[in-house]
Amino acid sequence: MPGRTLPTLTQAEVESHNSKKSCYVTIGTNVYDVTDFVESHPGGPDLILEYAGKDITAILKDEISHKHSESAYEILEEYQTAFLVTDKLAPNGNVQKKVADSQINDKVNNYVHPRTGMSCEEDLSKETDIANDYKEHKFLDLNKPLLMQVWCGGFSKRFYLDQVHRPRHYKGGASAPLFGNFLEPLSLTPWWVVPMIWLPAVAYGVHLASQGFDTKLGLATSFGGGVLLWTLIEYIMHRCLFHLDEYVLSPIYYKAVANWVSSYLPDNRVGITLHFLLHGVHHYLPMDKYRLVMPPTLFVVLATPFWKLAHSVFFWDWYLATAVYCGGIFGYICYDLTHYFLHHQNLPLWYKDLKKYHLAHHFLDYELGFGVTSRFWDQVFGTELVTVVKTA
């Protein structure tokens, strides 16, 4: 790598850059200005801000938190802004020549997926060179409305699936244009919209259902059954609707059925465009925080048939059907919030494995690992994702 000149900073100067507006971190004598990366960090901004103005050597190698891979160090190199003054490097106003740091070269030898070229969650936040990406892949120009490009692109299903599952990162995690017209706001949903709209609806539904139960235990049991039922619906929808790609059911148990249903994603622009709108855009731009939860308009479309299904299954008791349905909607709320936080927040220790599991679904193998709130149904249906790590 060609050298470049960098200024020197004292420890006190580095420590003064400890906020979201100006965030510096160090590794040894290397100083990095990661201000622009704070919001895009897959573990959430709070984790970076916790170490603002400090040395991050230990946390990068921490097995419990997340041992960072080669790509994390490569991203960090792009943000180097200065050298830290030490006893061997006195502050004299002169600039220093940038050299390779042995700590930066101490990289993790993780498995790299041959198709995506990705090895860890930091890869999801590598900002895409939009011009070069379009020139190289001839897929979508991230500066233009995406949906019409998919509709008019004439892509084959094979080419589309290959490209849409190679994650891109748009300008610091902002939202690339999807419609490019008055429909654009309908595709952008902050995470807090989900509980704000649907929790009151669930509370009202539970109130109505409670009038048909003699005991609170019966109501709670029916509601809890709906929550458990949601976990199965979550898996089925993610596997059989959002990933109507190659196999819809596990080839281990249902190969004949899977081969038959795999033809259900039509190799034409109607099927491909609907696939992109439902879930493809999320795999294409997985760190877009405004397309991580389901827009209310789309949720109403998908939830309405389940209302009718619940009352058809439990046709003899309207109150029971309503309680089960409300439990399912509450399960959905938990799912959507979990999905957002898996992508954008630092999670408690018991959630870290779930975060790694879901992000591996994005950067390792999108044909496995369909459980978001749990991997239970992946284990049942033989679609559990087991990550592979090379040993040196």
XYZ file of C-alpha atoms in Angstrom:
392
model
C 0.000 0.000 0.000
C 1.444 3.388 -0.858
C 2.323 5.487 2.193
C 0.649 8.699 3.201
C 1.488 11.310 5.806
C -0.474 11.715 9.010
C -0.297 14.131 11.965
C 0.400 13.153 15.562
C -2.017 13.491 18.492
C -1.548 13.291 22.236
C -3.543 10.877 24.390
C -5.525 13.799 25.810
C -6.428 14.996 22.318
C -7.665 11.538 21.353
C -9.698 11.208 24.544
C -11.431 14.512 23.814
C -13.023 12.948 20.713
C -15.495 10.850 22.676
C -18.926 11.696 21.281
C -21.163 10.814 18.359
C -20.195 14.105 16.688
C -16.484 13.274 16.829
C -15.407 9.752 17.720
C -11.782 8.578 17.711
C -10.432 5.169 18.727
C -6.912 3.764 18.791
C -5.094 0.506 18.210
C -1.618 0.863 19.583
C -0.227 4.094 18.109
C -2.731 4.260 15.257
C -5.621 6.724 15.634
C -8.893 6.232 13.749
C -11.684 8.757 13.189
C -14.760 6.478 13.085
C -17.368 9.229 13.375
C -18.946 8.371 10.014
C -19.079 4.671 10.922
C -20.799 4.996 14.308
C -24.388 4.751 13.026
C -23.521 2.000 10.544
C -21.819 -0.326 13.020
C -23.659 -3.688 12.886
C -23.379 -4.015 16.673
C -25.061 -0.646 17.175
C -23.622 2.837 17.821
C -23.590 2.418 21.596
C -20.864 -0.212 21.434
C -18.513 2.112 19.554
C -19.340 5.110 21.732
C -18.511 3.035 24.816
C -14.912 2.948 23.543
C -14.788 6.481 22.120
C -11.383 8.019 22.802
C -10.002 4.670 23.962
C -7.887 1.781 22.701
C -9.970 -1.017 21.136
C -7.313 -3.703 20.699
C -8.775 -5.981 23.374
C -12.437 -5.663 22.398
C -11.661 -6.463 18.754
C -10.188 -9.783 19.869
C -12.758 -10.531 22.581
C -14.260 -13.972 21.883
C -17.273 -13.356 24.129
C -18.301 -10.064 22.535
C -17.328 -10.819 18.926
C -13.887 -11.671 17.565
C -13.555 -9.372 14.572
C -12.386 -10.678 11.234
C -10.041 -9.435 8.557
C -12.673 -7.233 6.974
C -13.171 -5.315 10.230
C -9.501 -4.335 10.254
C -9.625 -3.429 6.575
C -12.564 -1.111 7.231
C -10.687 0.426 10.152
C -7.628 1.167 8.022
C -9.745 3.465 5.840
C -10.473 5.646 8.873
C -6.895 6.137 10.127
C -6.399 9.828 10.723
C -3.276 10.233 12.921
C -0.602 8.624 15.104
C -0.669 8.617 18.882
C 2.255 10.284 20.618
C 4.362 7.870 22.670
C 7.748 8.041 24.339
C 9.317 7.002 21.048
C 7.320 9.520 19.054
C 7.591 12.993 20.577
C 5.190 15.724 19.467
C 7.241 18.039 17.285
C 4.699 19.272 14.776
C 6.109 17.029 12.059
C 4.012 14.527 10.178
C 4.852 10.857 10.307
C 4.957 8.301 7.533
C 2.122 5.768 7.693
C 3.469 2.235 8.097
C 1.888 -1.154 8.552
C 0.899 -1.812 12.140
C 1.578 -5.318 13.417
C -1.706 -5.208 15.328
C -3.623 -4.432 12.155
C -1.966 -7.388 10.437
C -3.022 -9.693 13.262
C -6.229 -10.648 11.462
C -8.716 -13.418 12.034
C -8.661 -16.161 9.422
C -12.417 -16.632 9.108
C -14.318 -18.604 6.533
C -15.001 -16.507 3.439
C -18.113 -17.347 1.452
C -17.085 -18.048 -2.159
C -20.124 -16.286 -3.653
C -20.531 -13.227 -1.461
C -16.877 -12.848 -0.490
C -18.068 -12.159 3.058
C -16.771 -13.537 6.310
C -18.368 -11.577 9.140
C -20.973 -8.985 10.033
C -18.613 -6.052 9.436
C -18.740 -6.911 5.734
C -22.368 -5.802 5.769
C -21.254 -2.244 6.506
C -18.577 -1.865 3.850
C -19.826 1.106 1.883
C -20.394 0.121 -1.728
C -18.683 2.033 -4.509
C -21.922 2.623 -6.397
C -20.409 3.464 -9.784
C -17.981 0.548 -9.779
C -20.577 -1.897 -8.464
C -22.960 -1.113 -11.323
C -20.151 -1.155 -13.867
C -18.899 -4.537 -12.663
C -22.165 -6.398 -12.067
C -24.612 -4.664 -14.465
C -27.367 -5.178 -11.912
C -28.844 -2.128 -10.128
C -27.699 1.486 -9.950
C -28.152 2.468 -6.296
C -28.549 6.129 -7.238
C -31.752 5.431 -9.188
C -35.149 3.994 -8.124
C -34.558 0.284 -7.635
C -37.967 -1.265 -8.273
C -38.317 -0.029 -11.867
C -34.768 -1.223 -12.587
C -35.761 -4.717 -11.404
C -38.959 -4.563 -13.469
C -37.231 -3.357 -16.629
C -33.910 -5.130 -16.172
C -34.749 -8.336 -18.019
C -32.782 -10.354 -15.420
C -32.959 -14.122 -15.364
C -33.953 -15.692 -12.046
C -30.506 -17.231 -11.626
C -28.714 -13.908 -12.177
C -31.165 -11.982 -9.999
C -30.887 -14.382 -7.042
C -27.106 -14.344 -7.249
C -26.928 -10.548 -7.251
C -29.660 -9.720 -4.751
C -27.960 -11.929 -2.157
C -24.637 -10.107 -2.468
C -25.250 -7.419 0.183
C -24.488 -3.777 -0.614
C -24.186 -0.832 1.754
C -25.654 2.458 0.616
C -23.970 5.712 1.660
C -23.530 5.238 5.363
C -26.640 3.122 5.837
C -29.149 5.575 4.376
C -32.062 4.342 2.285
C -31.561 3.922 -1.437
C -34.568 5.031 -3.545
C -37.048 2.204 -4.054
C -39.998 3.823 -5.868
C -38.601 7.293 -6.474
C -42.094 8.847 -6.329
C -44.959 9.558 -3.917
C -44.947 5.890 -2.820
C -41.433 6.173 -1.380
C -42.546 7.164 2.165
C -44.726 4.031 2.349
C -41.606 1.867 2.032
C -39.737 3.567 4.898
C -40.675 2.496 8.411
C -38.808 3.398 11.623
C -38.741 0.510 14.095
C -40.824 2.337 16.718
C -43.822 2.516 14.360
C -44.445 -1.210 14.896
C -45.145 -1.135 18.659
C -46.782 2.300 18.430
C -49.450 1.089 15.987
C -49.929 -2.582 16.810
C -49.565 -2.803 20.597
C -52.719 -0.698 21.184
C -54.552 -2.836 18.611
C -53.447 -6.007 20.419
C -54.502 -4.562 23.782
C -57.952 -3.725 22.408
C -58.299 -7.179 20.860
C -57.355 -8.856 24.142
C -59.927 -6.702 25.923
C -62.650 -7.865 23.530
C -61.546 -11.497 23.778
C -61.483 -11.405 27.588
C -65.246 -10.989 27.629
C -65.639 -14.553 26.417
C -63.372 -16.213 29.010
C -64.383 -17.264 32.514
C -60.804 -17.152 33.827
C -57.692 -15.100 33.127
C -55.732 -18.340 32.871
C -57.806 -19.441 29.894
C -57.236 -16.084 28.188
C -53.491 -16.180 28.920
C -53.215 -19.762 27.632
C -54.959 -18.889 24.371
C -52.852 -15.745 23.953
C -49.649 -17.688 24.689
C -50.672 -20.350 22.188
C -50.955 -17.621 19.574
C -47.437 -16.407 20.393
C -46.045 -19.934 20.001
C -47.993 -20.402 16.787
C -46.408 -17.213 15.461
C -42.908 -18.710 15.760
C -43.951 -21.403 13.276
C -45.647 -18.846 11.003
C -42.499 -16.705 11.163
C -40.407 -19.636 9.953
C -42.852 -20.671 7.227
C -43.256 -17.139 5.849
C -39.535 -16.434 5.881
C -38.766 -19.796 4.282
C -41.680 -20.296 1.902
C -42.699 -16.743 0.950
C -39.789 -14.360 1.500
C -37.266 -16.945 0.258
C -39.166 -18.497 -2.593
C -35.750 -18.941 -4.166
C -34.527 -22.452 -4.784
C -35.953 -24.753 -2.105
C -39.037 -23.924 -0.093
C -38.839 -26.889 2.266
C -35.844 -28.723 3.636
C -34.312 -30.992 0.960
C -33.445 -33.376 3.791
C -37.055 -34.259 4.564
C -39.122 -32.982 1.684
C -36.961 -33.153 -1.417
C -39.728 -34.151 -3.806
C -42.072 -31.437 -2.567
C -39.254 -28.867 -2.489
C -38.303 -29.552 -6.097
C -41.915 -29.081 -7.110
C -42.474 -25.843 -5.174
C -39.123 -24.351 -6.237
C -40.680 -23.588 -9.610
C -43.100 -21.212 -7.860
C -40.748 -18.245 -8.199
C -41.480 -17.514 -11.864
C -38.495 -16.788 -14.041
C -40.056 -13.540 -15.243
C -40.157 -9.923 -14.196
C -43.446 -10.191 -12.299
C -42.175 -12.880 -9.932
C -38.732 -11.336 -9.595
C -40.105 -7.844 -8.877
C -42.520 -9.149 -6.225
C -39.669 -11.128 -4.643
C -37.525 -7.984 -4.537
C -40.312 -5.901 -3.027
C -41.166 -8.451 -0.336
C -37.707 -9.412 0.872
C -35.058 -9.146 -1.826
C -34.414 -5.473 -1.104
C -33.624 -6.371 2.515
C -30.969 -8.888 1.489
C -29.616 -6.456 -1.092
C -29.355 -3.614 1.463
C -29.425 -5.393 4.855
C -28.266 -2.390 6.916
C -31.022 -0.060 5.698
C -32.632 0.729 9.058
C -35.875 2.002 7.506
C -36.597 -1.211 5.597
C -35.969 -3.660 8.425
C -39.501 -3.778 9.837
C -42.682 -4.364 7.884
C -44.529 -1.249 6.652
C -48.032 -1.073 8.190
C -49.702 -1.180 4.773
C -47.965 -4.433 3.847
C -48.647 -5.912 7.277
C -52.384 -5.270 6.930
C -52.360 -7.091 3.575
C -50.578 -10.105 5.071
C -52.410 -10.128 8.415
C -55.959 -10.022 7.044
C -55.961 -13.632 5.731
C -54.693 -14.821 9.132
C -57.637 -13.130 10.846
C -60.014 -15.074 8.623
C -57.972 -18.280 9.077
C -58.024 -18.023 12.875
C -61.804 -17.587 12.912
C -62.237 -20.440 10.453
C -60.113 -22.835 12.538
C -61.773 -21.828 15.835
C -65.181 -21.306 14.239
C -67.080 -22.374 17.348
C -65.665 -19.603 19.594
C -65.095 -16.060 18.308
C -63.413 -15.005 21.578
C -60.935 -17.898 21.499
C -60.039 -17.149 17.888
C -59.509 -13.486 18.708
C -57.264 -14.274 21.706
C -55.103 -16.637 19.642
C -54.906 -14.097 16.815
C -53.854 -11.312 19.194
C -51.147 -13.591 20.594
C -49.911 -14.123 17.053
C -49.815 -10.387 16.383
C -47.871 -9.850 19.614
C -45.432 -12.529 18.441
C -45.043 -10.612 15.188
C -44.265 -7.398 17.095
C -41.544 -9.222 19.048
C -40.199 -10.669 15.789
C -39.986 -7.333 13.967
C -38.312 -5.572 16.892
C -35.886 -8.471 17.346
C -35.061 -8.343 13.650
C -34.263 -4.641 13.835
C -32.120 -4.959 16.940
C -30.216 -7.952 15.526
C -29.050 -5.657 12.738
C -28.576 -2.367 14.518
C -28.097 -2.676 18.258
C -25.627 -4.129 20.715
C -27.564 -6.879 22.432
C -27.421 -8.568 25.839
C -25.139 -11.573 26.067
C -27.953 -14.116 25.602
C -28.863 -12.494 22.264
C -25.361 -12.330 20.787
C -25.462 -15.864 19.376
C -28.855 -15.138 17.822
C -27.406 -12.007 16.221
C -24.476 -13.967 14.759
C -26.892 -16.659 13.557
C -29.150 -14.234 11.731
C -26.331 -12.205 10.186
C -24.757 -15.446 8.981
C -28.030 -16.008 7.097
C -27.194 -12.778 5.251
C -23.471 -13.088 4.585
C -22.918 -16.855 4.537
C -25.943 -18.808 3.308
C -29.370 -17.341 2.643
C -30.796 -20.823 1.930
C -30.452 -21.785 5.609
C -31.102 -20.148 8.974
C -34.671 -18.866 8.557
C -35.505 -18.501 12.242
C -35.136 -14.925 13.468
C -36.403 -15.051 17.045
C -35.318 -18.687 17.476
C -33.517 -21.432 15.566
C -35.924 -24.096 16.914
C -37.876 -24.623 13.690
C -34.639 -24.676 11.685
C -33.603 -27.629 13.829
C -36.966 -29.325 13.347
C -37.010 -28.938 9.550
C -33.292 -29.471 8.940
C -32.422 -25.948 7.828
C -30.183 -24.953 10.734
C -27.203 -22.885 9.662
C -23.869 -24.021 11.067
C -21.072 -21.550 10.381
C -17.699 -22.858 9.274
C -14.486 -21.374 10.623
C -11.061 -22.235 9.295
C -8.281 -23.068 11.665
C -4.852 -21.661 10.995
